[in-house]
PDB file of C-alpha atoms and ligand atoms in Angstrom:
ATOM      1  CA  MET A   1      -6.629  18.604  -6.510  1.00 61.00           C
ATOM      2  CA  THR A   2      -8.459  15.886  -8.380  1.00 81.00           C
ATOM      3  CA  ASP A   3      -9.666  12.680  -6.834  1.00 91.00           C
ATOM      4  CA  LEU A   4      -7.665   9.544  -7.456  1.00 96.00           C
ATOM      5  CA  ILE A   5      -9.999   7.234  -5.553  1.00 97.00           C
ATOM      6  CA  HIS A   6     -13.609   7.628  -4.674  1.00 97.00           C
ATOM      7  CA  LEU A   7     -15.581   5.242  -2.465  1.00 97.00           C
ATOM      8  CA  THR A   8     -19.351   5.685  -2.501  1.00 97.00           C
ATOM      9  CA  ASP A   9     -21.724   3.935  -0.084  1.00 97.00           C
ATOM     10  CA  VAL A  10     -19.353   1.010   0.355  1.00 98.00           C
ATOM     11  CA  GLU A  11     -20.587  -1.873   2.455  1.00 97.00           C
ATOM     12  CA  LYS A  12     -18.337  -4.670   3.653  1.00 97.00           C
ATOM     13  CA  SER A  13     -18.876  -7.447   6.120  1.00 96.00           C
ATOM     14  CA  TYR A  14     -17.298 -10.811   6.779  1.00 94.00           C
ATOM     15  CA  VAL A  15     -19.197 -13.932   7.615  1.00 91.00           C
ATOM     16  CA  ARG A  16     -17.609 -16.425   9.996  1.00 89.00           C
ATOM     17  CA  GLY A  17     -19.778 -19.417  10.764  1.00 91.00           C
ATOM     18  CA  LYS A  18     -23.136 -18.013  11.860  1.00 92.00           C
ATOM     19  CA  GLU A  19     -21.679 -14.643  12.751  1.00 93.00           C
ATOM     20  CA  ARG A  20     -21.683 -11.627  10.455  1.00 92.00           C
ATOM     21  CA  ILE A  21     -19.063  -8.985  11.232  1.00 92.00           C
ATOM     22  CA  ALA A  22     -19.937  -5.599   9.700  1.00 94.00           C
ATOM     23  CA  ILE A  23     -16.837  -3.546   8.904  1.00 96.00           C
ATOM     24  CA  PHE A  24     -18.162  -0.705   6.742  1.00 97.00           C
ATOM     25  CA  ASP A  25     -21.729   0.434   6.211  1.00 96.00           C
ATOM     26  CA  LYS A  26     -22.438   3.170   3.643  1.00 94.00           C
ATOM     27  CA  LEU A  27     -18.842   4.366   3.723  1.00 96.00           C
ATOM     28  CA  SER A  28     -18.030   7.282   1.420  1.00 96.00           C
ATOM     29  CA  LEU A  29     -14.454   8.511   1.233  1.00 96.00           C
ATOM     30  CA  ARG A  30     -12.156  10.200  -1.278  1.00 96.00           C
ATOM     31  CA  PHE A  31      -8.409  10.247  -1.736  1.00 97.00           C
ATOM     32  CA  GLU A  32      -6.860  12.999  -3.821  1.00 96.00           C
ATOM     33  CA  GLN A  33      -4.094  12.544  -6.351  1.00 96.00           C
ATOM     34  CA  GLY A  34      -0.756  13.257  -4.646  1.00 97.00           C
ATOM     35  CA  ASP A  35      -2.070  12.863  -1.117  1.00 97.00           C
ATOM     36  CA  PHE A  36      -0.216  11.151   1.739  1.00 98.00           C
ATOM     37  CA  VAL A  37      -2.791   9.894   4.229  1.00 98.00           C
ATOM     38  CA  ALA A  38      -2.094   8.165   7.533  1.00 98.00           C
ATOM     39  CA  VAL A  39      -4.837   5.900   8.869  1.00 98.00           C
ATOM     40  CA  MET A  40      -4.927   5.088  12.562  1.00 98.00           C
ATOM     41  CA  GLY A  41      -7.478   3.230  14.658  1.00 97.00           C
ATOM     42  CA  PRO A  42      -7.933   0.312  17.033  1.00 97.00           C
ATOM     43  CA  SER A  43      -6.955  -3.209  16.098  1.00 96.00           C
ATOM     44  CA  GLY A  44      -9.772  -4.937  14.225  1.00 94.00           C
ATOM     45  CA  SER A  45     -11.390  -1.660  13.124  1.00 95.00           C
ATOM     46  CA  GLY A  46     -10.923  -2.461   9.415  1.00 96.00           C
ATOM     47  CA  LYS A  47      -7.727  -0.654   8.425  1.00 98.00           C
ATOM     48  CA  THR A  48      -6.314  -3.595   6.473  1.00 97.00           C
ATOM     49  CA  THR A  49      -9.746  -4.201   4.960  1.00 97.00           C
ATOM     50  CA  LEU A  50      -9.737  -0.603   3.685  1.00 98.00           C
ATOM     51  CA  LEU A  51      -6.330  -1.127   2.014  1.00 98.00           C
ATOM     52  CA  ASN A  52      -7.534  -4.376   0.449  1.00 98.00           C
ATOM     53  CA  LEU A  53     -10.595  -2.602  -0.985  1.00 98.00           C
ATOM     54  CA  LEU A  54      -8.494   0.301  -2.303  1.00 98.00           C
ATOM     55  CA  GLY A  55      -6.002  -2.069  -3.904  1.00 97.00           C
ATOM     56  CA  GLY A  56      -8.563  -4.452  -5.345  1.00 96.00           C
ATOM     57  CA  THR A  57      -7.421  -7.479  -3.346  1.00 95.00           C
ATOM     58  CA  ASP A  58     -10.909  -7.529  -1.842  1.00 95.00           C
ATOM     59  CA  ARG A  59     -14.296  -6.372  -3.109  1.00 96.00           C
ATOM     60  CA  PRO A  60     -17.123  -4.439  -1.473  1.00 97.00           C
ATOM     61  CA  ASP A  61     -20.448  -6.215  -0.905  1.00 97.00           C
ATOM     62  CA  LYS A  62     -22.188  -3.078  -2.151  1.00 97.00           C
ATOM     63  CA  GLY A  63     -21.283   0.412  -3.320  1.00 98.00           C
ATOM     64  CA  ALA A  64     -18.754   1.771  -5.789  1.00 97.00           C
ATOM     65  CA  ILE A  65     -14.964   2.107  -5.802  1.00 98.00           C
ATOM     66  CA  GLU A  66     -13.677   4.365  -8.563  1.00 98.00           C
ATOM     67  CA  PHE A  67     -10.031   4.849  -9.501  1.00 98.00           C
ATOM     68  CA  GLU A  68      -9.574   7.757 -11.909  1.00 96.00           C
ATOM     69  CA  GLY A  69     -13.280   7.456 -12.650  1.00 94.00           C
ATOM     70  CA  GLN A  70     -13.130   3.734 -13.431  1.00 96.00           C
ATOM     71  CA  ARG A  71     -15.262   1.321 -11.392  1.00 96.00           C
ATOM     72  CA  ILE A  72     -12.681  -1.191 -10.166  1.00 97.00           C
ATOM     73  CA  ASP A  73     -15.329  -3.132  -8.231  1.00 96.00           C
ATOM     74  CA  LYS A  74     -16.881  -4.031 -11.602  1.00 96.00           C
ATOM     75  CA  LEU A  75     -13.720  -5.545 -13.118  1.00 97.00           C
ATOM     76  CA  SER A  76     -13.354  -9.278 -13.682  1.00 96.00           C
ATOM     77  CA  GLU A  77     -10.637 -11.112 -11.723  1.00 95.00           C
ATOM     78  CA  GLY A  78      -8.292 -10.986 -14.722  1.00 94.00           C
ATOM     79  CA  GLN A  79      -8.913  -7.291 -15.378  1.00 95.00           C
ATOM     80  CA  LEU A  80      -8.455  -6.531 -11.694  1.00 96.00           C
ATOM     81  CA  THR A  81      -5.109  -8.341 -11.580  1.00 93.00           C
ATOM     82  CA  ALA A  82      -3.885  -6.369 -14.592  1.00 92.00           C
ATOM     83  CA  TRP A  83      -5.221  -3.107 -13.134  1.00 95.00           C
ATOM     84  CA  ARG A  84      -3.473  -3.808  -9.820  1.00 95.00           C
ATOM     85  CA  ALA A  85      -0.151  -4.636 -11.488  1.00 92.00           C
ATOM     86  CA  ALA A  86      -0.185  -1.287 -13.294  1.00 93.00           C
ATOM     87  CA  ASN A  87      -1.586   0.987 -10.583  1.00 96.00           C
ATOM     88  CA  VAL A  88      -0.922  -0.273  -7.067  1.00 97.00           C
ATOM     89  CA  GLY A  89       2.134  -1.061  -4.956  1.00 97.00           C
ATOM     90  CA  PHE A  90       1.756  -2.792  -1.576  1.00 98.00           C
ATOM     91  CA  ILE A  91       4.150  -2.467   1.367  1.00 98.00           C
ATOM     92  CA  PHE A  92       3.630  -4.691   4.423  1.00 97.00           C
ATOM     93  CA  GLN A  93       4.872  -4.801   8.015  1.00 96.00           C
ATOM     94  CA  PHE A  94       6.902  -8.005   7.552  1.00 94.00           C
ATOM     95  CA  TYR A  95       8.131  -7.145   4.030  1.00 96.00           C
ATOM     96  CA  ASN A  96       6.686 -10.324   2.420  1.00 97.00           C
ATOM     97  CA  LEU A  97       9.818 -10.973   0.364  1.00 98.00           C
ATOM     98  CA  MET A  98      10.499 -14.369  -1.173  1.00 98.00           C
ATOM     99  CA  PRO A  99      13.374 -15.831   0.900  1.00 97.00           C
ATOM    100  CA  ILE A 100      14.975 -17.804  -1.934  1.00 98.00           C
ATOM    101  CA  LEU A 101      15.109 -14.859  -4.340  1.00 98.00           C
ATOM    102  CA  THR A 102      17.731 -12.106  -4.434  1.00 98.00           C
ATOM    103  CA  ALA A 103      16.823  -8.453  -3.905  1.00 98.00           C
ATOM    104  CA  ALA A 104      16.759  -7.872  -7.674  1.00 98.00           C
ATOM    105  CA  GLN A 105      14.613 -10.969  -8.303  1.00 98.00           C
ATOM    106  CA  ASN A 106      12.142  -9.918  -5.591  1.00 98.00           C
ATOM    107  CA  VAL A 107      11.858  -6.457  -7.112  1.00 98.00           C
ATOM    108  CA  GLU A 108      11.351  -7.934 -10.588  1.00 97.00           C
ATOM    109  CA  LEU A 109       8.377 -10.112  -9.529  1.00 96.00           C
ATOM    110  CA  PRO A 110       5.562  -7.605 -10.279  1.00 94.00           C
ATOM    111  CA  LEU A 111       7.037  -7.005 -13.747  1.00 95.00           C
ATOM    112  CA  LEU A 112       6.606 -10.662 -14.678  1.00 92.00           C
ATOM    113  CA  LEU A 113       2.883  -9.848 -14.946  1.00 85.00           C
ATOM    114  CA  THR A 114       3.573  -7.150 -17.550  1.00 87.00           C
ATOM    115  CA  ARG A 115       4.641  -7.274 -21.190  1.00 89.00           C
ATOM    116  CA  LEU A 116       8.005  -5.614 -20.603  1.00 92.00           C
ATOM    117  CA  SER A 117      11.013  -7.215 -22.260  1.00 95.00           C
ATOM    118  CA  PRO A 118      13.695  -8.776 -20.024  1.00 96.00           C
ATOM    119  CA  ALA A 119      16.048  -5.885 -20.838  1.00 96.00           C
ATOM    120  CA  ARG A 120      13.464  -3.282 -19.836  1.00 96.00           C
ATOM    121  CA  ARG A 121      12.668  -5.281 -16.704  1.00 97.00           C
ATOM    122  CA  ARG A 122      16.328  -5.264 -15.682  1.00 96.00           C
ATOM    123  CA  GLU A 123      16.489  -1.533 -16.310  1.00 97.00           C
ATOM    124  CA  ASN A 124      13.395  -0.828 -14.172  1.00 97.00           C
ATOM    125  CA  VAL A 125      14.685  -3.091 -11.381  1.00 98.00           C
ATOM    126  CA  ALA A 126      18.022  -1.256 -11.341  1.00 97.00           C
ATOM    127  CA  THR A 127      16.239   2.110 -11.222  1.00 97.00           C
ATOM    128  CA  ALA A 128      13.927   1.054  -8.373  1.00 97.00           C
ATOM    129  CA  LEU A 129      16.831  -0.343  -6.320  1.00 98.00           C
ATOM    130  CA  LYS A 130      18.706   2.896  -6.909  1.00 97.00           C
ATOM    131  CA  VAL A 131      15.762   4.994  -5.705  1.00 96.00           C
ATOM    132  CA  VAL A 132      15.851   3.125  -2.380  1.00 97.00           C
ATOM    133  CA  GLY A 133      19.659   3.249  -2.181  1.00 96.00           C
ATOM    134  CA  LEU A 134      20.323  -0.479  -2.498  1.00 97.00           C
ATOM    135  CA  GLU A 135      22.422  -0.637  -5.681  1.00 95.00           C
ATOM    136  CA  ASP A 136      25.058  -2.526  -3.682  1.00 96.00           C
ATOM    137  CA  ARG A 137      22.666  -5.215  -2.361  1.00 96.00           C
ATOM    138  CA  VAL A 138      21.288  -6.443  -5.688  1.00 96.00           C
ATOM    139  CA  ARG A 139      22.367 -10.072  -5.200  1.00 97.00           C
ATOM    140  CA  HIS A 140      21.679 -10.310  -1.475  1.00 98.00           C
ATOM    141  CA  ARG A 141      18.906 -12.553  -0.245  1.00 98.00           C
ATOM    142  CA  PRO A 142      16.441 -11.290   2.419  1.00 98.00           C
ATOM    143  CA  ARG A 143      18.165 -13.118   5.310  1.00 97.00           C
ATOM    144  CA  GLU A 144      21.433 -11.403   4.370  1.00 97.00           C
ATOM    145  CA  MET A 145      19.891  -7.969   4.920  1.00 97.00           C
ATOM    146  CA  SER A 146      18.702  -5.929   7.925  1.00 97.00           C
ATOM    147  CA  GLY A 147      15.003  -5.253   8.512  1.00 97.00           C
ATOM    148  CA  GLY A 148      15.364  -1.732   7.147  1.00 97.00           C
ATOM    149  CA  GLN A 149      17.127  -3.003   4.023  1.00 97.00           C
ATOM    150  CA  GLN A 150      14.441  -5.657   3.493  1.00 98.00           C
ATOM    151  CA  GLN A 151      11.756  -3.000   3.758  1.00 97.00           C
ATOM    152  CA  ARG A 152      13.648  -0.916   1.175  1.00 98.00           C
ATOM    153  CA  VAL A 153      13.634  -3.925  -1.173  1.00 98.00           C
ATOM    154  CA  ALA A 154       9.880  -4.166  -0.577  1.00 98.00           C
ATOM    155  CA  ILE A 155       9.512  -0.458  -1.417  1.00 98.00           C
ATOM    156  CA  ALA A 156      11.527  -0.974  -4.613  1.00 98.00           C
ATOM    157  CA  ARG A 157       9.213  -3.875  -5.503  1.00 98.00           C
ATOM    158  CA  ALA A 158       6.176  -1.661  -4.806  1.00 98.00           C
ATOM    159  CA  ILE A 159       7.363   1.135  -7.123  1.00 98.00           C
ATOM    160  CA  VAL A 160       9.032  -0.898  -9.890  1.00 97.00           C
ATOM    161  CA  ALA A 161       5.996  -0.770 -12.195  1.00 96.00           C
ATOM    162  CA  ASP A 162       5.620   2.975 -11.459  1.00 96.00           C
ATOM    163  CA  PRO A 163       2.120   2.739  -9.905  1.00 97.00           C
ATOM    164  CA  LYS A 164       0.235   5.883  -8.868  1.00 97.00           C
ATOM    165  CA  LEU A 165      -0.937   4.419  -5.569  1.00 98.00           C
ATOM    166  CA  LEU A 166       1.126   3.002  -2.688  1.00 98.00           C
ATOM    167  CA  LEU A 167      -0.711   1.137   0.079  1.00 98.00           C
ATOM    168  CA  CYS A 168       1.349   0.626   3.231  1.00 98.00           C
ATOM    169  CA  ASP A 169       0.155  -1.582   6.109  1.00 98.00           C
ATOM    170  CA  GLU A 170       2.163  -0.690   9.222  1.00 97.00           C
ATOM    171  CA  PRO A 171       5.351  -0.376   7.146  1.00 97.00           C
ATOM    172  CA  THR A 172       7.505   0.504  10.171  1.00 97.00           C
ATOM    173  CA  GLY A 173       5.801  -1.748  12.728  1.00 96.00           C
ATOM    174  CA  ASP A 174       8.800  -4.073  12.956  1.00 95.00           C
ATOM    175  CA  LEU A 175      11.567  -1.446  12.848  1.00 96.00           C
ATOM    176  CA  ASP A 176      13.424   0.593  15.460  1.00 97.00           C
ATOM    177  CA  ARG A 177      12.833   4.363  15.582  1.00 97.00           C
ATOM    178  CA  ALA A 178      15.870   5.415  13.519  1.00 97.00           C
ATOM    179  CA  THR A 179      15.222   2.835  10.787  1.00 97.00           C
ATOM    180  CA  ALA A 180      11.515   3.662  10.813  1.00 97.00           C
ATOM    181  CA  ASP A 181      12.337   7.335  10.261  1.00 97.00           C
ATOM    182  CA  GLU A 182      14.547   6.398   7.276  1.00 97.00           C
ATOM    183  CA  ILE A 183      11.725   4.410   5.701  1.00 97.00           C
ATOM    184  CA  LEU A 184       9.164   7.153   6.387  1.00 98.00           C
ATOM    185  CA  SER A 185      11.445   9.805   4.883  1.00 98.00           C
ATOM    186  CA  MET A 186      11.720   7.604   1.812  1.00 97.00           C
ATOM    187  CA  LEU A 187       7.918   7.396   1.528  1.00 98.00           C
ATOM    188  CA  GLN A 188       7.778  11.176   1.885  1.00 98.00           C
ATOM    189  CA  VAL A 189      10.232  11.582  -1.015  1.00 97.00           C
ATOM    190  CA  LEU A 190       8.184   9.181  -3.168  1.00 98.00           C
ATOM    191  CA  ASN A 191       5.107  11.290  -2.411  1.00 98.00           C
ATOM    192  CA  ARG A 192       6.722  14.700  -2.860  1.00 97.00           C
ATOM    193  CA  ASP A 193       9.143  14.096  -5.727  1.00 96.00           C
ATOM    194  CA  LEU A 194       7.529  11.230  -7.644  1.00 95.00           C
ATOM    195  CA  GLY A 195       3.914  12.219  -6.951  1.00 96.00           C
ATOM    196  CA  LYS A 196       2.896   8.856  -5.484  1.00 98.00           C
ATOM    197  CA  THR A 197      -0.431   8.879  -3.668  1.00 98.00           C
ATOM    198  CA  ILE A 198       0.126   7.066  -0.367  1.00 98.00           C
ATOM    199  CA  VAL A 199      -2.301   5.545   2.112  1.00 98.00           C
ATOM    200  CA  MET A 200      -0.418   4.315   5.160  1.00 98.00           C
ATOM    201  CA  VAL A 201      -1.901   2.416   8.103  1.00 98.00           C
ATOM    202  CA  THR A 202       0.089   2.916  11.281  1.00 98.00           C
ATOM    203  CA  HIS A 203      -0.132   2.540  15.061  1.00 96.00           C
ATOM    204  CA  ASP A 204       2.661   5.046  15.517  1.00 96.00           C
ATOM    205  CA  ALA A 205       1.747   8.716  16.017  1.00 95.00           C
ATOM    206  CA  GLU A 206       5.341   9.652  15.080  1.00 96.00           C
ATOM    207  CA  ALA A 207       4.971   7.859  11.741  1.00 97.00           C
ATOM    208  CA  ALA A 208       1.672   9.629  11.068  1.00 97.00           C
ATOM    209  CA  LYS A 209       3.486  12.994  11.254  1.00 97.00           C
ATOM    210  CA  TYR A 210       5.167  12.220   7.938  1.00 97.00           C
ATOM    211  CA  ALA A 211       1.772  12.233   6.223  1.00 98.00           C
ATOM    212  CA  LYS A 212      -0.215  15.257   5.019  1.00 97.00           C
ATOM    213  CA  ARG A 213      -3.504  14.085   6.531  1.00 96.00           C
ATOM    214  CA  LEU A 214      -4.534  11.834   9.370  1.00 97.00           C
ATOM    215  CA  LEU A 215      -7.726   9.799   9.301  1.00 97.00           C
ATOM    216  CA  HIS A 216      -8.931   8.016  12.389  1.00 97.00           C
ATOM    217  CA  LEU A 217     -11.057   4.905  11.935  1.00 97.00           C
ATOM    218  CA  ASP A 218     -13.343   3.582  14.633  1.00 95.00           C
ATOM    219  CA  LYS A 219     -16.552   1.563  14.424  1.00 92.00           C
ATOM    220  CA  GLY A 220     -16.703   1.870  10.648  1.00 92.00           C
ATOM    221  CA  ARG A 221     -16.408   5.678  10.605  1.00 94.00           C
ATOM    222  CA  PHE A 222     -13.487   7.816   9.502  1.00 95.00           C
ATOM    223  CA  ASP A 223     -12.823  11.220  10.961  1.00 94.00           C
ATOM    224  CA  GLU A 224     -10.142  13.692  10.053  1.00 93.00           C
ATOM    225  CA  ARG A 225      -7.694  14.470  12.881  1.00 92.00           C
ATOM    226  CA  GLU A 226      -5.160  17.235  13.298  1.00 88.00           C
ATOM    227  CA  LEU A 227      -1.604  16.065  12.757  1.00 86.00           C
ATOM    228  CA  ALA A 228       0.454  16.745  15.883  1.00 76.00           C
ATOM    229  CA  ALA A 229       3.301  19.196  15.238  1.00 70.00           C
TER     230      ALA A 229
HETATM  231  P1  ADP B   1      -7.289  -3.926  11.312  1.00 92.87           P
HETATM  232  O1  ADP B   1      -6.350  -3.971  10.169  1.00 92.87           O
HETATM  233  O2  ADP B   1      -7.834  -2.549  11.608  1.00 92.87           O
HETATM  234  O3  ADP B   1      -6.731  -4.536  12.564  1.00 92.87           O
HETATM  235  P2  ADP B   1      -8.858  -5.792   9.709  1.00 92.87           P
HETATM  236  O4  ADP B   1      -9.269  -4.989   8.543  1.00 92.87           O
HETATM  237  O5  ADP B   1      -7.741  -6.736   9.521  1.00 92.87           O
HETATM  238  O6  ADP B   1      -8.580  -4.802  10.953  1.00 92.87           O
HETATM  239  O7  ADP B   1     -10.091  -6.626  10.239  1.00 92.87           O
HETATM  240  C1  ADP B   1     -11.330  -6.026  10.602  1.00 92.87           C
HETATM  241  C2  ADP B   1     -12.270  -7.106  11.158  1.00 92.87           C
HETATM  242  O8  ADP B   1     -12.634  -7.995  10.111  1.00 92.87           O
HETATM  243  C3  ADP B   1     -11.663  -7.962  12.248  1.00 92.87           C
HETATM  244  O9  ADP B   1     -12.648  -8.220  13.203  1.00 92.87           O
HETATM  245  C4  ADP B   1     -11.254  -9.211  11.521  1.00 92.87           C
HETATM  246  O10 ADP B   1     -11.273 -10.318  12.377  1.00 92.87           O
HETATM  247  C5  ADP B   1     -12.290  -9.325  10.433  1.00 92.87           C
HETATM  248  N1  ADP B   1     -11.750  -9.949   9.196  1.00 92.87           N
HETATM  249  C6  ADP B   1     -10.770  -9.442   8.411  1.00 92.87           C
HETATM  250  N2  ADP B   1     -10.545 -10.242   7.346  1.00 92.87           N
HETATM  251  C7  ADP B   1     -11.411 -11.267   7.460  1.00 92.87           C
HETATM  252  C8  ADP B   1     -11.693 -12.443   6.669  1.00 92.87           C
HETATM  253  N3  ADP B   1     -11.023 -12.694   5.528  1.00 92.87           N
HETATM  254  N4  ADP B   1     -12.663 -13.286   7.096  1.00 92.87           N
HETATM  255  C9  ADP B   1     -13.342 -13.032   8.230  1.00 92.87           C
HETATM  256  N5  ADP B   1     -13.139 -11.949   9.019  1.00 92.87           N
HETATM  257  C10 ADP B   1     -12.189 -11.079   8.645  1.00 92.87           C
HETATM  258 MG1   MG B   2      -4.410  -4.654   9.989  1.00 92.87          MG
END
């Protein structure tokens, strides 16, 4: 398989007051096209920071991040925003939907950054909501839906621009087991049938089983772990 993302000698630290917190030092890591990777590790180990670097919502202090051979760490803010809109979908633990917007309007949001016509936008929104099985909740607002339904709206929003990469930060952390399994099965279908490359942070060993690979992060180092059967 070919690499989708390649991190080389990435360094990242945060400065708070007089304190400097090193997260990654000379980190090199690759993610293949079509992979589904679970990332586990203690709280504060840098899992969210990794997703932010991969998705271009944060930048490394040093080192290179390549996406399909393109240095995304070298892009200007405007170029990075456009790159992100075309290539990356984010899915969060608490869905991050806009409460005053309907399901369809939430899903349409990322498309407002593109040049698609309103008709094409409506078409893509309808397709995305269909993929997640919410055709009958188009006009519902977040508070009128269950947690699982809200997460499905968030998944529809993440895939509406047909990005290659999905970054999921504890996507089932707020859901019961049965609903979590529904959401994870949906991510598996997006990976298997639509070829989405997925990097999913999770605390849940059961959730990790849906992935193809498991990486464990601790003290700035990643190591590959066997996925439990
Ligand atoms: P995880 O997702 O594994 O719990 P994070 O990536 O969120 O960990 O955070 C890693 C470390 O970096 C933590 O110690 C956190 O406090 C610190 N950190 C994260 N973001 C910032 C920030 N914007 N400013 C300062 N420190 C941060
Ligand atoms: Mg986190």
